[in-house]
Short mmCIF file of C-alpha atoms in Angstrom, two decimals:
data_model
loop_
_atom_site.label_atom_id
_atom_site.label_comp_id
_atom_site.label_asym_id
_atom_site.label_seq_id
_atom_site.Cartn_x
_atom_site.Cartn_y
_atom_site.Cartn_z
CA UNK A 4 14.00 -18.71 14.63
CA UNK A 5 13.39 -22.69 14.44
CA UNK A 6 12.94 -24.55 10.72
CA UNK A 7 9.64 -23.68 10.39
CA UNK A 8 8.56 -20.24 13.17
CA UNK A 9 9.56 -17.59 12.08
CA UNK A 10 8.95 -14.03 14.25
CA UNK A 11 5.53 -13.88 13.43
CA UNK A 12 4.13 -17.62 12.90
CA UNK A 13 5.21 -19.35 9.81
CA UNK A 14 5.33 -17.81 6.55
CA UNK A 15 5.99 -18.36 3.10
CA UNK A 16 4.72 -17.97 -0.64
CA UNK A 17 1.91 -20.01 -0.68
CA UNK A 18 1.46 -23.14 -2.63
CA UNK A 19 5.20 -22.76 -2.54
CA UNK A 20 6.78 -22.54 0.94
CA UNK A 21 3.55 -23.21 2.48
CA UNK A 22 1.23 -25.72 0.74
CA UNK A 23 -1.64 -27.86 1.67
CA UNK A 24 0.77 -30.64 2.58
CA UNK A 25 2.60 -28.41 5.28
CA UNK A 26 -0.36 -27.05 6.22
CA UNK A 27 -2.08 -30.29 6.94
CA UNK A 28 0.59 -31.68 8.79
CA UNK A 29 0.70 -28.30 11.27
CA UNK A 30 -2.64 -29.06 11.84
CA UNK A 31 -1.89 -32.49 12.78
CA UNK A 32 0.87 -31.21 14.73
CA UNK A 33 -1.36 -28.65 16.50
CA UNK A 34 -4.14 -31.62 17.15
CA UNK A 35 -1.00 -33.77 18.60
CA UNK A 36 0.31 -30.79 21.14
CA UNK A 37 -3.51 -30.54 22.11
CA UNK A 38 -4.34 -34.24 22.50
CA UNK A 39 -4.13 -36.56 25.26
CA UNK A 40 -1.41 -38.22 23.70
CA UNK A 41 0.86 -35.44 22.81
CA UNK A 42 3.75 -35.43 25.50
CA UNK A 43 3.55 -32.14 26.00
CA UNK A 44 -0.36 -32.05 26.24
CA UNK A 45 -2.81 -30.72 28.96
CA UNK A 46 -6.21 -31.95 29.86
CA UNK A 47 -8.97 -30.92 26.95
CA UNK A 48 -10.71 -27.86 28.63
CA UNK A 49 -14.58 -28.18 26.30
CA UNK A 50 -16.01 -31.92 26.27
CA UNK A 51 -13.92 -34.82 24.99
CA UNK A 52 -11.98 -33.25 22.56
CA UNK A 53 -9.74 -30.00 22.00
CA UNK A 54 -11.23 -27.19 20.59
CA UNK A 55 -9.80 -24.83 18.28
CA UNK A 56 -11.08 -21.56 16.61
CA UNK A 57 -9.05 -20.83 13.11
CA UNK A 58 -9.58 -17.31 11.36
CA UNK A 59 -8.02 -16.10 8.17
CA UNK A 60 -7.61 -12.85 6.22
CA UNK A 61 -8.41 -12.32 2.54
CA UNK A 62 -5.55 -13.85 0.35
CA UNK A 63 -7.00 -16.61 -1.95
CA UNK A 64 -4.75 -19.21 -0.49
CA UNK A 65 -6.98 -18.81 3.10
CA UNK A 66 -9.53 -21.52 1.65
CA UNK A 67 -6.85 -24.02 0.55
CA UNK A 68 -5.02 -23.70 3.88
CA UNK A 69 -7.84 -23.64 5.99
CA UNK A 70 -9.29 -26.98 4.93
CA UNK A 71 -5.83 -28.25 5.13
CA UNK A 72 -5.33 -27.43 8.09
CA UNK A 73 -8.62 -28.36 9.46
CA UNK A 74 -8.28 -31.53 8.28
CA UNK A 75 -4.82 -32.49 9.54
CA UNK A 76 -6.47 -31.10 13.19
CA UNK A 77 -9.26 -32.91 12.67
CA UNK A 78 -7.11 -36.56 12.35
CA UNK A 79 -5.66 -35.83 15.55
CA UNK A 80 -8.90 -35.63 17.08
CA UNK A 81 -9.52 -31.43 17.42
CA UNK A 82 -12.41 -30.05 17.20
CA UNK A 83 -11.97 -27.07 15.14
CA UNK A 84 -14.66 -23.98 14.76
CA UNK A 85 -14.15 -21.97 11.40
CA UNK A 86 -14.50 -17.92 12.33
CA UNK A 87 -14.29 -16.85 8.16
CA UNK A 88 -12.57 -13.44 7.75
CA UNK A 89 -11.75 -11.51 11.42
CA UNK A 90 -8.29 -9.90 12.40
CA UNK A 91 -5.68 -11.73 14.13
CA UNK A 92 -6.22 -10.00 17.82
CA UNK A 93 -9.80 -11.11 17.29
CA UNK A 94 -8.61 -14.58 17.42
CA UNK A 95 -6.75 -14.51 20.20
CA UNK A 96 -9.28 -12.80 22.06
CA UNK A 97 -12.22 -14.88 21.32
CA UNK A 98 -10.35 -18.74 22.03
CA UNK A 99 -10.20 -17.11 25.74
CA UNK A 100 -13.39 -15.60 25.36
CA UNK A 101 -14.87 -19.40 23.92
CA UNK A 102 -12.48 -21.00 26.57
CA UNK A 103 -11.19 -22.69 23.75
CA UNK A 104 -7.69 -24.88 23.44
CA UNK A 105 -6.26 -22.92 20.58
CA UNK A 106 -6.56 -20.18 18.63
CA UNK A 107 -4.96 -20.24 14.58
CA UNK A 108 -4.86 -17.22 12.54
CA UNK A 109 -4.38 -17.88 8.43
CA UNK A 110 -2.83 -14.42 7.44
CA UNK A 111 0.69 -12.89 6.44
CA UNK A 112 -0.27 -8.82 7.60
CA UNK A 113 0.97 -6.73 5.80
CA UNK A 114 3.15 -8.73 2.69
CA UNK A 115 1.58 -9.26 -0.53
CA UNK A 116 -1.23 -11.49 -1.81
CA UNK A 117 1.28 -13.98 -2.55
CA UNK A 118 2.30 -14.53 0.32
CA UNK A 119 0.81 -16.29 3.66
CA UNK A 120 0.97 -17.41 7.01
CA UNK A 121 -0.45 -19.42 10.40
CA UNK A 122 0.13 -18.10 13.80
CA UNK A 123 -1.00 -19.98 16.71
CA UNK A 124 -2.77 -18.63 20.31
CA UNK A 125 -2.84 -20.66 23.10
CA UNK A 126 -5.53 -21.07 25.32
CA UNK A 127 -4.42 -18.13 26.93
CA UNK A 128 -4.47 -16.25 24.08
CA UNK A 129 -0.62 -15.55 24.03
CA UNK A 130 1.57 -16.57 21.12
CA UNK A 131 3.19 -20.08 21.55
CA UNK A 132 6.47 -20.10 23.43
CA UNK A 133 9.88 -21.20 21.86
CA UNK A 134 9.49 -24.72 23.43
CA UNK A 135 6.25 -25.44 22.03
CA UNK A 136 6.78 -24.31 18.83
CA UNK A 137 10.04 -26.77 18.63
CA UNK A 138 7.65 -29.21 19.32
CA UNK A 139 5.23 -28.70 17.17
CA UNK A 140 8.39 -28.58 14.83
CA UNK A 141 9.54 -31.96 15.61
CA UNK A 142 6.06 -33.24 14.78
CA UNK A 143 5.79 -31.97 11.54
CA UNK A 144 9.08 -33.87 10.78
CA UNK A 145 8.15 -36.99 12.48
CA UNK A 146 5.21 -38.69 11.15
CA UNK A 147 5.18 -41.36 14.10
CA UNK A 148 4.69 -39.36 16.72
CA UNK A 149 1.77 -37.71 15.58
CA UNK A 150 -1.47 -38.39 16.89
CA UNK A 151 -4.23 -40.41 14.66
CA UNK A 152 -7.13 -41.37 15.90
CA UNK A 153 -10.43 -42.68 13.89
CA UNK A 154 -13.87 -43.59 14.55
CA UNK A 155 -15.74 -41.26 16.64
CA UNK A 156 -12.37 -39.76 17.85
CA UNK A 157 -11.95 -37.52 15.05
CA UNK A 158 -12.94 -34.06 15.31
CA UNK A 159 -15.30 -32.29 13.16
CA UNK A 160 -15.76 -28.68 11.78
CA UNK A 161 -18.42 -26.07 12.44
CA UNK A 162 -18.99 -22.53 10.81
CA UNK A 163 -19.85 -19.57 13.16
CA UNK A 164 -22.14 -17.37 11.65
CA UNK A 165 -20.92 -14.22 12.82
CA UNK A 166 -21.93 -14.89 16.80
CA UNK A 167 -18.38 -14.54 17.51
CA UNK A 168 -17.18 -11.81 15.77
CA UNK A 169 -20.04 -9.57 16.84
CA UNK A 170 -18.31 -10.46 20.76
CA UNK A 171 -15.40 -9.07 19.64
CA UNK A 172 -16.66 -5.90 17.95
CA UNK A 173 -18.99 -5.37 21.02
CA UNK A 174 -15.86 -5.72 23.24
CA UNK A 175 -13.79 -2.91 21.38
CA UNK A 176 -16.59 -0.53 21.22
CA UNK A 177 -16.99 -1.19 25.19
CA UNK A 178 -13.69 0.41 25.61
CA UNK A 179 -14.74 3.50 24.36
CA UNK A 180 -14.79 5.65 26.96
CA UNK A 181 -15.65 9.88 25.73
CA UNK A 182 -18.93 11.11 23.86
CA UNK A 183 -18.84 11.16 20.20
CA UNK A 184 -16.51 12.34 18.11
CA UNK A 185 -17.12 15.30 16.59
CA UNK A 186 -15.57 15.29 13.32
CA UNK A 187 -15.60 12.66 10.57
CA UNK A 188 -13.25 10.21 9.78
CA UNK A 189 -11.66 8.14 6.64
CA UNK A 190 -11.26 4.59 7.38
CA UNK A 191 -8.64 2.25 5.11
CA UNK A 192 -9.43 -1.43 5.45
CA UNK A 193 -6.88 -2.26 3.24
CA UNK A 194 -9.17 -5.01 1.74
CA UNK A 195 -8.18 -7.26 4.78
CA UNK A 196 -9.14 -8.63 7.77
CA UNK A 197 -10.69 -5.00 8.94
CA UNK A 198 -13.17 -4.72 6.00
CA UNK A 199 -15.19 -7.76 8.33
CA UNK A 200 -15.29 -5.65 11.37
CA UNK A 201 -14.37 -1.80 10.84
CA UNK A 202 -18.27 -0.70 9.70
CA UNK A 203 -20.03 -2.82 12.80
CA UNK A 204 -17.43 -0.93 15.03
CA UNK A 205 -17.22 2.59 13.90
CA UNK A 206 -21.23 2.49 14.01
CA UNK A 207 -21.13 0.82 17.28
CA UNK A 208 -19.07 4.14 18.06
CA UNK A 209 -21.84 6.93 16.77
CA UNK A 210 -19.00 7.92 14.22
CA UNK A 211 -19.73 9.56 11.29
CA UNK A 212 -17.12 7.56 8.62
CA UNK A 213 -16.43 6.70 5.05
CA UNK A 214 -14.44 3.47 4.55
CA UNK A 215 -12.45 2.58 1.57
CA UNK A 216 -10.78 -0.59 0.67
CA UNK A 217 -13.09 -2.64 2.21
CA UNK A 218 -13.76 -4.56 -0.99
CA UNK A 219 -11.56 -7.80 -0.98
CA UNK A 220 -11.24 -10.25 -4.03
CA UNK A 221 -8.62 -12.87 -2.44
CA UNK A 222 -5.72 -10.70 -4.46
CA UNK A 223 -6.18 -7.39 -3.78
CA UNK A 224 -5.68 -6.83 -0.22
CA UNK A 225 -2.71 -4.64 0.96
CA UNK A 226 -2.12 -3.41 -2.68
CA UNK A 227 -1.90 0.26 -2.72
CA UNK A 228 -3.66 0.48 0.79
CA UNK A 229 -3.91 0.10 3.93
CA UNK A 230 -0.97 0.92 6.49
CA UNK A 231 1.65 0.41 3.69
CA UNK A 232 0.56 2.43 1.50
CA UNK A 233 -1.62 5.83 2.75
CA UNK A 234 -1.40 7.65 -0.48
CA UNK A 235 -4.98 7.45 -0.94
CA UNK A 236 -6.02 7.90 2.66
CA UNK A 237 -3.84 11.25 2.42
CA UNK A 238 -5.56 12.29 -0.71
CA UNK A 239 -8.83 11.82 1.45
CA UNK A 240 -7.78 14.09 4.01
CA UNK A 241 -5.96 16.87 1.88
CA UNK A 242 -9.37 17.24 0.44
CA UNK A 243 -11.11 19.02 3.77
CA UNK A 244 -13.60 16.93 4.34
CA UNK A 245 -12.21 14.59 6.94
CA UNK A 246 -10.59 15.33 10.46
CA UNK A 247 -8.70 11.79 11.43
CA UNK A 248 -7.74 9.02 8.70
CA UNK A 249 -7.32 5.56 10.10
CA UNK A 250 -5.33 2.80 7.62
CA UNK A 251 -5.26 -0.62 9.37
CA UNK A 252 -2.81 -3.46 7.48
CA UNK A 253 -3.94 -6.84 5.80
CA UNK A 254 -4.96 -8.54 9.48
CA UNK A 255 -5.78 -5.33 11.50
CA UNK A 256 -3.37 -6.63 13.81
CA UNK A 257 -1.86 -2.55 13.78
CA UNK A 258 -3.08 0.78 12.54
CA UNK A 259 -1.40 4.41 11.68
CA UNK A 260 -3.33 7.80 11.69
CA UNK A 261 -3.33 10.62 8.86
CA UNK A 262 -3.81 13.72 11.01
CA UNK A 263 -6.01 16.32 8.82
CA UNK A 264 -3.42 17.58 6.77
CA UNK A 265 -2.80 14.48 5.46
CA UNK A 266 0.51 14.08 7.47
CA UNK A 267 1.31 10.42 8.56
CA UNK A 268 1.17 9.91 12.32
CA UNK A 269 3.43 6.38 12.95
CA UNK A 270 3.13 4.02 16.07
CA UNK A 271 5.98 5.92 17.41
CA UNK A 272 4.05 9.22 17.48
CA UNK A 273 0.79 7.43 19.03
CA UNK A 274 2.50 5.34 21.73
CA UNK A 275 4.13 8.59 22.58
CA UNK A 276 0.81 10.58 22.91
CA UNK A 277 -0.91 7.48 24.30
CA UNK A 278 1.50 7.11 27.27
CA UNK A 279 1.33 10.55 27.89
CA UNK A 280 -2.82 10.10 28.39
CA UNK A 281 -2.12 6.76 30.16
CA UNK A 282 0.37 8.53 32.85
CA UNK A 283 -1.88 11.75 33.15
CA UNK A 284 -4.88 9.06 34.16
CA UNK A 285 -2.80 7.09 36.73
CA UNK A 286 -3.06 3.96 34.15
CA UNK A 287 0.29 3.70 32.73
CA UNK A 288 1.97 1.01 34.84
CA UNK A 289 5.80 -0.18 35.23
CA UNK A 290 6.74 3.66 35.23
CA UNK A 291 6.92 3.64 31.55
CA UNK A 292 6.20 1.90 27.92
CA UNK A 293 8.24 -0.48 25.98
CA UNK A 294 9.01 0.09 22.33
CA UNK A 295 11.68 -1.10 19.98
CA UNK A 296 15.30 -0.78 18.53
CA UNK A 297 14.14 1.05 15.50
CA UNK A 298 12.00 3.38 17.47
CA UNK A 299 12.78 6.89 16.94
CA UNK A 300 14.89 8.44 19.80
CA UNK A 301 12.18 11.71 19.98
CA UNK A 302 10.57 9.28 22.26
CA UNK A 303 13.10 8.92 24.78
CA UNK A 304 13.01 12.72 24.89
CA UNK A 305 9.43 13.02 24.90
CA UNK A 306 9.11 10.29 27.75
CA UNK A 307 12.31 11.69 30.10
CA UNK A 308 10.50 15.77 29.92
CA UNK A 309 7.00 14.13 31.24
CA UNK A 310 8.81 11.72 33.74
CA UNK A 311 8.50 8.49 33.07
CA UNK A 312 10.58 5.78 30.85
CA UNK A 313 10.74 4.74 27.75
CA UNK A 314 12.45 1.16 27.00
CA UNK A 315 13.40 -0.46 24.11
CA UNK A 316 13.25 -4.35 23.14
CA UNK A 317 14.14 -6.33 19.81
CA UNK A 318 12.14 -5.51 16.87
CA UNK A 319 8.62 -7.87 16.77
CA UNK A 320 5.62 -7.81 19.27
CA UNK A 321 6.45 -10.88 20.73
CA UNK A 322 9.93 -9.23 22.08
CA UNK A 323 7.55 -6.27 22.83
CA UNK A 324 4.90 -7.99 24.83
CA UNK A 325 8.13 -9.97 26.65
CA UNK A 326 9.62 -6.88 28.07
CA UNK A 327 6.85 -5.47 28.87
CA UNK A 328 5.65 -8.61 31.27
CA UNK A 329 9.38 -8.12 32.28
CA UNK A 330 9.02 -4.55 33.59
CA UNK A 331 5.45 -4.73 34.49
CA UNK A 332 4.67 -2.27 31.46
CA UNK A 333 1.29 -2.45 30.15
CA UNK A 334 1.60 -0.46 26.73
CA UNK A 335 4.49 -1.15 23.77
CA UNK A 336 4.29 -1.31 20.54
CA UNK A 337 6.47 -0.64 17.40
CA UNK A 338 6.73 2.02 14.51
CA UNK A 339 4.53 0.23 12.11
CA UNK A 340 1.48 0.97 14.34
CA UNK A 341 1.55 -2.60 16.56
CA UNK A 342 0.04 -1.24 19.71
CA UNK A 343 -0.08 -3.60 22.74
CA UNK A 344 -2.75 -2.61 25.09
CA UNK A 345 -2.09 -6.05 28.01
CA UNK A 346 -4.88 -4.52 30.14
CA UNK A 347 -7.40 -5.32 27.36
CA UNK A 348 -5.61 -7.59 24.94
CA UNK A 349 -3.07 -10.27 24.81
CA UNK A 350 -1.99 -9.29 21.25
CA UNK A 351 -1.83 -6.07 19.62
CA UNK A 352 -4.65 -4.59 17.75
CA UNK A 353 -5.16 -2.07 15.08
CA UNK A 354 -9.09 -1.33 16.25
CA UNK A 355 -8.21 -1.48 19.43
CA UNK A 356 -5.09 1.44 18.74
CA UNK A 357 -7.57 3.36 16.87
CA UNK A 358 -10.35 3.08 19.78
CA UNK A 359 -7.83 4.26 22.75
CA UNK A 360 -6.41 7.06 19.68
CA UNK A 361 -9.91 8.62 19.44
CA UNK A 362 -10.64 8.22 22.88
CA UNK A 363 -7.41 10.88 23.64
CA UNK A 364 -7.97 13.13 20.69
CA UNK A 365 -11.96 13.49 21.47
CA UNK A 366 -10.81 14.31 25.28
CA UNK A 367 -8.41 16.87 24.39
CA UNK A 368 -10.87 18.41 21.97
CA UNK A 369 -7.49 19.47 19.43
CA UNK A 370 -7.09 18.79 16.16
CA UNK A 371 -4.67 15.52 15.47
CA UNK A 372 -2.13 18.29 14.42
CA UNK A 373 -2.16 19.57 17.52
CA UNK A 374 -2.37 16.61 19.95
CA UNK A 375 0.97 15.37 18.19
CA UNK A 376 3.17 18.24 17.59
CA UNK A 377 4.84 18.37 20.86
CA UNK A 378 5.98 14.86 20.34
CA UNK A 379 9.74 15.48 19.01
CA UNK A 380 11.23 13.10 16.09
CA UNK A 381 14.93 12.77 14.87
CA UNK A 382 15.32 12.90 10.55
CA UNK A 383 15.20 9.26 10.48
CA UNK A 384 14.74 6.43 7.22
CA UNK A 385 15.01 3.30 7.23
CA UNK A 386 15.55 1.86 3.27
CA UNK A 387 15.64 -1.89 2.93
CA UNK A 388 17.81 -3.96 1.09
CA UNK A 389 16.23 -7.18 -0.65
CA UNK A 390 17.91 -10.14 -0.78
CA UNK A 391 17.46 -12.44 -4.29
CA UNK A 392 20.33 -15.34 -2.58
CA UNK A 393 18.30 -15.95 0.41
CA UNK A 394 19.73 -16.80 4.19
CA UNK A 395 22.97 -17.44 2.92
CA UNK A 396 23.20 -14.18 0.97
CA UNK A 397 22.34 -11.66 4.15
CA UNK A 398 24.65 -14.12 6.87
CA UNK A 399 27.48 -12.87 4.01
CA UNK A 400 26.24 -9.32 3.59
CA UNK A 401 25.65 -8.75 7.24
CA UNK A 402 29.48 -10.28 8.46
CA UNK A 403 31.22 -8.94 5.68
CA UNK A 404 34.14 -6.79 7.30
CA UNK A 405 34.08 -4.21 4.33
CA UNK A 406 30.29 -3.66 5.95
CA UNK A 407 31.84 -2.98 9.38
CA UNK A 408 34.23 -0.82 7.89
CA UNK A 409 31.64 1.40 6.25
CA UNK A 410 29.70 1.56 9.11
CA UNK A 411 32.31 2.93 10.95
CA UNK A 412 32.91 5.32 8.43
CA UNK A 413 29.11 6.47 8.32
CA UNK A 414 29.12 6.78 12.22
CA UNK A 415 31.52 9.20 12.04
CA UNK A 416 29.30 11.41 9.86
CA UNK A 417 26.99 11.36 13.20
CA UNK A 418 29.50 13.00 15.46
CA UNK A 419 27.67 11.52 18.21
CA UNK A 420 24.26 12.91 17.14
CA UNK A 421 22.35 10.01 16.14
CA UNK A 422 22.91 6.39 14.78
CA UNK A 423 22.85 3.49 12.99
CA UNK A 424 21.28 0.27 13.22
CA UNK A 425 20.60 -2.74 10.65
CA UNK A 426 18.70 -5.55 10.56
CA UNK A 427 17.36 -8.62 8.99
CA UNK A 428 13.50 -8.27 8.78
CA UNK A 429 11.98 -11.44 10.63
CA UNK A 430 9.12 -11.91 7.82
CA UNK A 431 10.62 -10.50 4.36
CA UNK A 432 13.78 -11.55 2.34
CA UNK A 433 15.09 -8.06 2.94
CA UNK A 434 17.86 -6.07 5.35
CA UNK A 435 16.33 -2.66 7.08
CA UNK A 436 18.83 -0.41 7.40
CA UNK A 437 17.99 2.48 10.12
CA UNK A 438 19.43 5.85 10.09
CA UNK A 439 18.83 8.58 12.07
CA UNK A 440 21.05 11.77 12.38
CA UNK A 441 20.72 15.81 12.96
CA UNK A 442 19.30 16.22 9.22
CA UNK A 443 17.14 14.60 6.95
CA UNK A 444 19.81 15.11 3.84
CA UNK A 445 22.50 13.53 6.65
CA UNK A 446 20.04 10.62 7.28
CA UNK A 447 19.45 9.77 3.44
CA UNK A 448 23.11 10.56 2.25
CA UNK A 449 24.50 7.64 5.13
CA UNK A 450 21.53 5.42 4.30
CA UNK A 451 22.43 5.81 0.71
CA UNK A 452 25.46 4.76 1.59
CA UNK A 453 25.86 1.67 3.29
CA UNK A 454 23.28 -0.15 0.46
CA UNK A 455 25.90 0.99 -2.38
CA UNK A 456 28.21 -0.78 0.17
CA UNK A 457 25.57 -3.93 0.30
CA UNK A 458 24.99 -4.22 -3.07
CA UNK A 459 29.17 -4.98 -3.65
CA UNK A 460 28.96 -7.62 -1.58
#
């Protein structure tokens, strides 16, 4: 991770961490990269200038960041188009789609209100590289190598209406590929991105749906909904009247499923059941899928017994999508529902999940229940540790040698049936600690464990 990137854009508390100031000089930054005279530049692909699309999620601090940022694009001589509200993969979609330079998402997922975040597509829709994000680094810091222009070199700011994001909602329905599904579903915006795009979708799809959440306010999005949190979407379905619960997360950037007993189907359980579709069709490529490090080992079993592979890569999408380019792999994803589909889109997408999801479960004409219960799962939890002393607190916790030690201990617990794996989380100030073993009780009791042993250090 560089000063500013992060695993997932950069991120902070805004107003705090991430202020107009910061956010004006990314944008100038971003203009500077784009421009003629940024040293690592290319040739504007639309007119004169560089063109970029920005869109944003719900938090309050979108409209102070996004005219920040605008403006700091704008002095570097970017023309910048303003989507409003749409989920991140809709971005990154759409500034290929628009043949646009760049593609900037205002969001922070799934973390609190508080909290926010700009992520950056290029023209190719892909996340920036390491190199380029250094460089846009270096500008920030470096005020005279930025790009200024004036006159009728600076760039200007238009609104799209909603032209855009009815492309991308027409493109997701498109890759729906069965008859209608025959049940009806609950749908869990989490007062994000999704509540933009979920209704033109679903009735783009024939389905018959009830949404919830879809009602943001600028503070209330990912609070006690959406993928986080599927209380409520499980109260939905416990009541009878629903036969598949969808629960996207603040940018729709990833979805999970509530099968109709009100029983939480993760991202590992749907990449599982998705790959097993893909490889029945001739479709799944590379011989296999790509999830992660945390991914429960049931799908290692479930992938060997219908012969093909299941690999694993370091915990974010961008490590995902990486190995999966690597091994020719064209579906990954993670446990929290991040579904990369690279035949369709460069990022993953919650929608997008839940399109391909339905797609399977209205072929097989089973109940979710029954589509996912051959999928095996170790007793697995994964309890996080939060960290009040910042970097400098989890470098101690995480080298301490009395942590070793107790790890050691706790893997001897395992007997060789299971394991244990910790890390820092990428966009949190907490430590994930992963257990799996041959019981739940086992699983809790060496979680339970090793965070006693944390919180001594």
């Amino acid at each position: 991770m560089g000063k500013y990137f992060g695993t997932d854009g950069i991120r902070g508390v805004a107003g705090v961490d991430l202020d107009a100031e910061l956010a004006f000089k990314i944008g100038r930054a971003a203009g500077t990269v784009l421009s003629n005279a940024g040293k690592q530049s290319k040739p504007p692909t639309i007119g004169d200038k560089p063109r970029v699309l920005i869109g944003r999620d719900t938090r309050i601090s979108c409209d102070m960041l996004e005219s920040a940022l605008s403006a700091g694009l704008c002095s570097a001589g970017a023309d910048v188009t303003s989507l409003g509200v749409l989920p991140t993969p809709a971005v990154a979609y759409l500034t290929v789609k628009s043949e646009s330079d760049m593609g900037i998402v205002i969001s922070a997922s799934h973390n609190p209100y508080e909290h926010n975040g700009i992520k950056m597509f290029g023209s190719d829709g892909y996340k920036l590289g390491d190199a380029l994000e250094e460089f846009v680094e270096m500008l920030i810091d470096d005020d005279s190598k930025v790009h200024k222009v004036t006159g009728k070199d600076l760039g200007r700011v238009t609104v799209d209406h909603g032209e855009w994001t009815g492309e991308y909602v027409k493109y997701l329905a498109s890759l729906s590929i069965t008859g209608r599904f025959n049940g009806r579903i609950a749908i869990d915006c989490a007062n994000g991105a999704a509540s933009e795009t979920a209704r033109q979708l679903f009735r783009q799809l024939h389905a018959e749906f009830e949404i919830i959440a879809d009602e943001p306010d600028g503070v209330n999005i990912n609070v006690e909904c959406g993928s986080t949190h599927l209380n409520y979407i499980k109260d939905m379905m416990k009541t009878g009247r629903f036969n598949l619960g969808i629960a996207f997360d603040g940018d729709a950037d990833r979805c999970l499923i509530v099968d109709e007993n009100g029983e939480t189907v993760d991202g590992d359980v749907m990449l599982s059941v998705l790959a097993n579709d893909m490889k029945e069709s001739g479709t799944l490529k590379g011989g296999g899928f790509v999830g992660t490090v945390v991914s429960n080992a049931g799908m290692e079993i479930f992938a060997r017994d219908n012969g093909y592979k299941f690999h694993r890569a370091d915990v974010g999408d961008r490590n995902v999508l990486e190995m999966m380019k690597e091994l020719g792999c064209n579906l990954g994803g993670e446990s929290s529902g991040h579904v990369i589909f690279s035949d369709f889109m460069t990022t993953g997408d919650g929608q997008l999940t839940a399109v391909k999801f339905l797609n399977v479960l209205t072929k097989s004409e089973k109940k979710v229940s029954e589509l996912v219960k051959n999928v095996p799962r170790l007793p697995q939890v994964m309890p996080s540790f939060e960290l009040s002393g910042g970097a400098e607190q989890r470098e101690r916790i995480l080298s301490h040698s009395k942590l070793a030690e107790q790890i050691e201990k706790q893997e001897k617990l395992l007997q060789g049936n299971g394991r244990i794996f910790i890390r820092p989380s990428g966009t949190e100030p907490i430590i994930r600690v992963l257990v799996e073993a041959e019981t739940q009780e086992l699983s809790s009791q060496i979680a339970e464990n090793i965070l006693s042993c944390m919180k001594e250090l």
